[in-house]
Amino acid sequence: MTTLLFASNNEHKAKEIQAAIGNKVIISTLKQAGIQIDIPEPYDSLEANALEKVRVIYTLTGKNCMAEDTGLEVAYLKGEPGVKSARYAGVDKSFDRNNEKLLLELGATTHRGARFRTIMSLLINKKEYTFEGICEGHIGLAPQGHNGFGYDCLFIPAQSKKTFAEMTIAEKSQFSHRRKACDKLVLFLQYGVY
């Protein structure tokens, strides 16, 4: 059984990723490892930020680790908030303020197509790998639901009438960008040469 240190302080993401991976890989959080660090996301791409996170944690611990960076890309806003999704309305990472700003920027437009894109990074045996997961959908007119986090209350995946925040973790996993990236990571760990 492979154990990976998850280079994030976001407990919501850790739970979602563990649910997506199931019992194939054990995810250990920074909190469980006794590491208190806020890893910066200084780059203009999800890939670079995801790799930065695993490099920082690997340098600190020497342990095999994984990380992810996710962006909500809204077509009408030319891909915004994208890599700046967590800090869209300011550096305090307020989910409510980010959602308010997104709705304000979209206004009354009917062009609300969007996608979540996740880059999962893996640093194992001193080698780096990345895996991408994408979920297409659109932005609702108002927040709906109380599950999840971030933009989940606004994002409605294609082939669904519910926002992510109206779904259970199992329901969300059927559509999830993180699940798609996790599936690729697990397949790699099962069959890849590293």
GROMACS .gro file of C-alpha atoms in nm:
model
  194
    1MET     CA    1   0.000   0.000   0.000
    2THR     CA    2   0.145   0.335  -0.107
    3THR     CA    3   0.132   0.624   0.141
    4LEU     CA    4   0.162   0.980   0.013
    5LEU     CA    5   0.194   1.300   0.211
    6PHE     CA    6  -0.061   1.550   0.077
    7ALA     CA    7   0.103   1.892   0.049
    8SER     CA    8  -0.196   2.101   0.153
    9ASN     CA    9  -0.365   2.246   0.460
   10ASN     CA   10  -0.709   2.215   0.299
   11GLU     CA   11  -0.890   1.940   0.490
   12HIS     CA   12  -1.184   1.954   0.244
   13LYS     CA   13  -0.952   1.865  -0.045
   14ALA     CA   14  -0.785   1.591   0.157
   15LYS     CA   15  -1.122   1.425   0.231
   16GLU     CA   16  -1.234   1.457  -0.129
   17ILE     CA   17  -0.909   1.311  -0.262
   18GLN     CA   18  -0.910   1.022  -0.014
   19ALA     CA   19  -1.271   0.946  -0.114
   20ALA     CA   20  -1.172   0.954  -0.482
   21ILE     CA   21  -0.869   0.731  -0.432
   22GLY     CA   22  -1.043   0.492  -0.194
   23ASN     CA   23  -0.819   0.238  -0.023
   24LYS     CA   24  -0.570   0.216  -0.311
   25VAL     CA   25  -0.344   0.486  -0.166
   26ILE     CA   26  -0.326   0.623   0.188
   27ILE     CA   27  -0.323   1.002   0.203
   28SER     CA   28  -0.148   1.159   0.502
   29THR     CA   29  -0.220   1.528   0.559
   30LEU     CA   30   0.028   1.792   0.667
   31LYS     CA   31  -0.166   1.825   0.993
   32GLN     CA   32  -0.131   1.452   1.060
   33ALA     CA   33   0.241   1.482   0.988
   34GLY     CA   34   0.273   1.774   1.233
   35ILE     CA   35   0.374   2.019   0.959
   36GLN     CA   36   0.242   2.373   0.983
   37ILE     CA   37   0.333   2.560   0.669
   38ASP     CA   38   0.144   2.776   0.422
   39ILE     CA   39   0.301   2.690   0.088
   40PRO     CA   40   0.301   2.987  -0.149
   41GLU     CA   41   0.141   2.965  -0.494
   42PRO     CA   42   0.355   3.224  -0.674
   43TYR     CA   43   0.326   3.103  -1.033
   44ASP     CA   44   0.092   3.183  -1.321
   45SER     CA   45   0.004   2.821  -1.395
   46LEU     CA   46  -0.166   2.544  -1.203
   47GLU     CA   47   0.111   2.305  -1.309
   48ALA     CA   48   0.390   2.520  -1.165
   49ASN     CA   49   0.206   2.579  -0.838
   50ALA     CA   50   0.125   2.209  -0.793
   51LEU     CA   51   0.490   2.117  -0.851
   52GLU     CA   52   0.610   2.390  -0.614
   53LYS     CA   53   0.401   2.238  -0.334
   54VAL     CA   54   0.548   1.888  -0.368
   55ARG     CA   55   0.900   2.026  -0.399
   56VAL     CA   56   0.864   2.226  -0.076
   57ILE     CA   57   0.725   1.930   0.121
   58TYR     CA   58   0.972   1.682  -0.025
   59THR     CA   59   1.259   1.915   0.067
   60LEU     CA   60   1.124   1.938   0.424
   61THR     CA   61   1.048   1.569   0.475
   62GLY     CA   62   1.216   1.354   0.210
   63LYS     CA   63   0.885   1.166   0.183
   64ASN     CA   64   0.692   1.078  -0.131
   65CYS     CA   65   0.419   1.336  -0.166
   66MET     CA   66   0.140   1.470  -0.380
   67ALA     CA   67  -0.027   1.807  -0.422
   68GLU     CA   68  -0.282   1.972  -0.643
   69ASP     CA   69  -0.378   2.310  -0.769
   70THR     CA   70  -0.724   2.376  -0.903
   71GLY     CA   71  -0.870   2.667  -1.092
   72LEU     CA   72  -1.219   2.761  -1.199
   73GLU     CA   73  -1.198   2.883  -1.558
   74VAL     CA   74  -1.497   3.086  -1.678
   75ALA     CA   75  -1.516   3.133  -2.057
   76TYR     CA   76  -1.696   3.472  -2.044
   77LEU     CA   77  -1.420   3.603  -1.814
   78LYS     CA   78  -1.145   3.478  -2.049
   79GLY     CA   79  -1.044   3.198  -1.811
   80GLU     CA   80  -1.065   3.392  -1.485
   81PRO     CA   81  -1.038   3.339  -1.196
   82GLY     CA   82  -0.816   3.048  -1.306
   83VAL     CA   83  -0.491   3.014  -1.116
   84LYS     CA   84  -0.604   3.292  -0.880
   85SER     CA   85  -0.929   3.115  -0.784
   86ALA     CA   86  -0.857   3.090  -0.409
   87ARG     CA   87  -0.762   3.460  -0.387
   88TYR     CA   88  -1.000   3.602  -0.649
   89ALA     CA   89  -1.150   3.861  -0.412
   90GLY     CA   90  -0.834   3.915  -0.202
   91VAL     CA   91  -0.554   3.739  -0.019
   92ASP     CA   92  -0.774   3.629   0.274
   93LYS     CA   93  -0.913   3.335   0.069
   94SER     CA   94  -1.279   3.407   0.152
   95PHE     CA   95  -1.512   3.163  -0.024
   96ASP     CA   96  -1.811   3.397   0.018
   97ARG     CA   97  -1.630   3.702  -0.121
   98ASN     CA   98  -1.490   3.502  -0.413
   99ASN     CA   99  -1.840   3.384  -0.504
  100GLU     CA  100  -1.983   3.733  -0.471
  101LYS     CA  101  -1.714   3.874  -0.700
  102LEU     CA  102  -1.770   3.601  -0.957
  103LEU     CA  103  -2.145   3.668  -0.969
  104LEU     CA  104  -2.082   4.042  -0.995
  105GLU     CA  105  -1.837   3.995  -1.284
  106LEU     CA  106  -2.082   3.771  -1.472
  107GLY     CA  107  -2.377   4.002  -1.411
  108ALA     CA  108  -2.682   3.908  -1.617
  109THR     CA  109  -2.495   3.736  -1.900
  110THR     CA  110  -2.631   3.406  -2.021
  111HIS     CA  111  -2.280   3.298  -2.124
  112ARG     CA  112  -2.194   3.111  -1.806
  113GLY     CA  113  -1.989   2.818  -1.933
  114ALA     CA  114  -1.706   2.720  -1.701
  115ARG     CA  115  -1.480   2.436  -1.609
  116PHE     CA  116  -1.285   2.322  -1.308
  117ARG     CA  117  -0.932   2.215  -1.394
  118THR     CA  118  -0.708   2.029  -1.151
  119ILE     CA  119  -0.341   1.953  -1.184
  120MET     CA  120  -0.230   1.679  -0.946
  121SER     CA  121   0.145   1.660  -0.888
  122LEU     CA  122   0.338   1.363  -0.759
  123LEU     CA  123   0.696   1.352  -0.635
  124ILE     CA  124   0.799   0.994  -0.578
  125ASN     CA  125   1.150   0.848  -0.562
  126LYS     CA  126   1.286   1.192  -0.659
  127LYS     CA  127   1.087   1.206  -0.984
  128GLU     CA  128   0.803   1.447  -1.064
  129TYR     CA  129   0.481   1.372  -1.250
  130THR     CA  130   0.157   1.563  -1.319
  131PHE     CA  131  -0.197   1.449  -1.396
  132GLU     CA  132  -0.486   1.665  -1.521
  133GLY     CA  133  -0.858   1.641  -1.448
  134ILE     CA  134  -1.128   1.862  -1.602
  135CYS     CA  135  -1.498   1.900  -1.523
  136GLU     CA  136  -1.707   2.103  -1.769
  137GLY     CA  137  -2.019   2.286  -1.654
  138HIS     CA  138  -2.162   2.631  -1.593
  139ILE     CA  139  -2.209   2.892  -1.321
  140GLY     CA  140  -2.551   2.922  -1.160
  141LEU     CA  141  -2.731   3.249  -1.097
  142ALA     CA  142  -2.713   3.225  -0.717
  143PRO     CA  143  -2.548   3.003  -0.453
  144GLN     CA  144  -2.722   2.668  -0.399
  145GLY     CA  145  -2.638   2.401  -0.141
  146HIS     CA  146  -2.424   2.378   0.172
  147ASN     CA  147  -2.179   2.095   0.103
  148GLY     CA  148  -1.832   2.132  -0.040
  149PHE     CA  149  -1.626   2.448  -0.043
  150GLY     CA  150  -1.503   2.727  -0.269
  151TYR     CA  151  -1.715   2.774  -0.580
  152ASP     CA  152  -1.909   2.449  -0.527
  153CYS     CA  153  -2.230   2.640  -0.446
  154LEU     CA  154  -2.222   2.805  -0.792
  155PHE     CA  155  -2.079   2.535  -1.019
  156ILE     CA  156  -2.318   2.298  -1.195
  157PRO     CA  157  -2.141   2.019  -1.383
  158ALA     CA  158  -2.256   1.919  -1.730
  159GLN     CA  159  -2.526   1.646  -1.722
  160SER     CA  160  -2.641   1.762  -1.377
  161LYS     CA  161  -2.900   2.001  -1.243
  162LYS     CA  162  -2.734   2.021  -0.901
  163THR     CA  163  -2.443   2.235  -0.791
  164PHE     CA  164  -2.147   2.054  -0.637
  165ALA     CA  165  -2.262   2.197  -0.301
  166GLU     CA  166  -2.596   2.017  -0.336
  167MET     CA  167  -2.421   1.681  -0.383
  168THR     CA  168  -2.277   1.429  -0.143
  169ILE     CA  169  -1.905   1.352  -0.179
  170ALA     CA  170  -2.001   1.031  -0.364
  171GLU     CA  171  -2.226   1.220  -0.607
  172LYS     CA  172  -1.964   1.488  -0.667
  173SER     CA  173  -1.703   1.221  -0.729
  174GLN     CA  174  -1.896   1.106  -1.040
  175PHE     CA  175  -1.816   1.439  -1.208
  176SER     CA  176  -1.518   1.569  -1.015
  177HIS     CA  177  -1.208   1.713  -1.177
  178ARG     CA  178  -1.010   1.593  -0.874
  179ARG     CA  179  -1.147   1.242  -0.917
  180LYS     CA  180  -1.037   1.238  -1.281
  181ALA     CA  181  -0.684   1.350  -1.187
  182CYS     CA  182  -0.676   1.101  -0.896
  183ASP     CA  183  -0.779   0.816  -1.125
  184LYS     CA  184  -0.482   0.892  -1.351
  185LEU     CA  185  -0.248   0.912  -1.051
  186VAL     CA  186  -0.370   0.578  -0.913
  187LEU     CA  187  -0.334   0.408  -1.252
  188PHE     CA  188   0.019   0.543  -1.273
  189LEU     CA  189   0.105   0.411  -0.926
  190GLN     CA  190  -0.041   0.071  -1.016
  191TYR     CA  191   0.125   0.032  -1.354
  192GLY     CA  192   0.383   0.310  -1.396
  193VAL     CA  193   0.755   0.265  -1.369
  194TYR     CA  194   0.899   0.495  -1.108
   0.00000   0.00000   0.00000
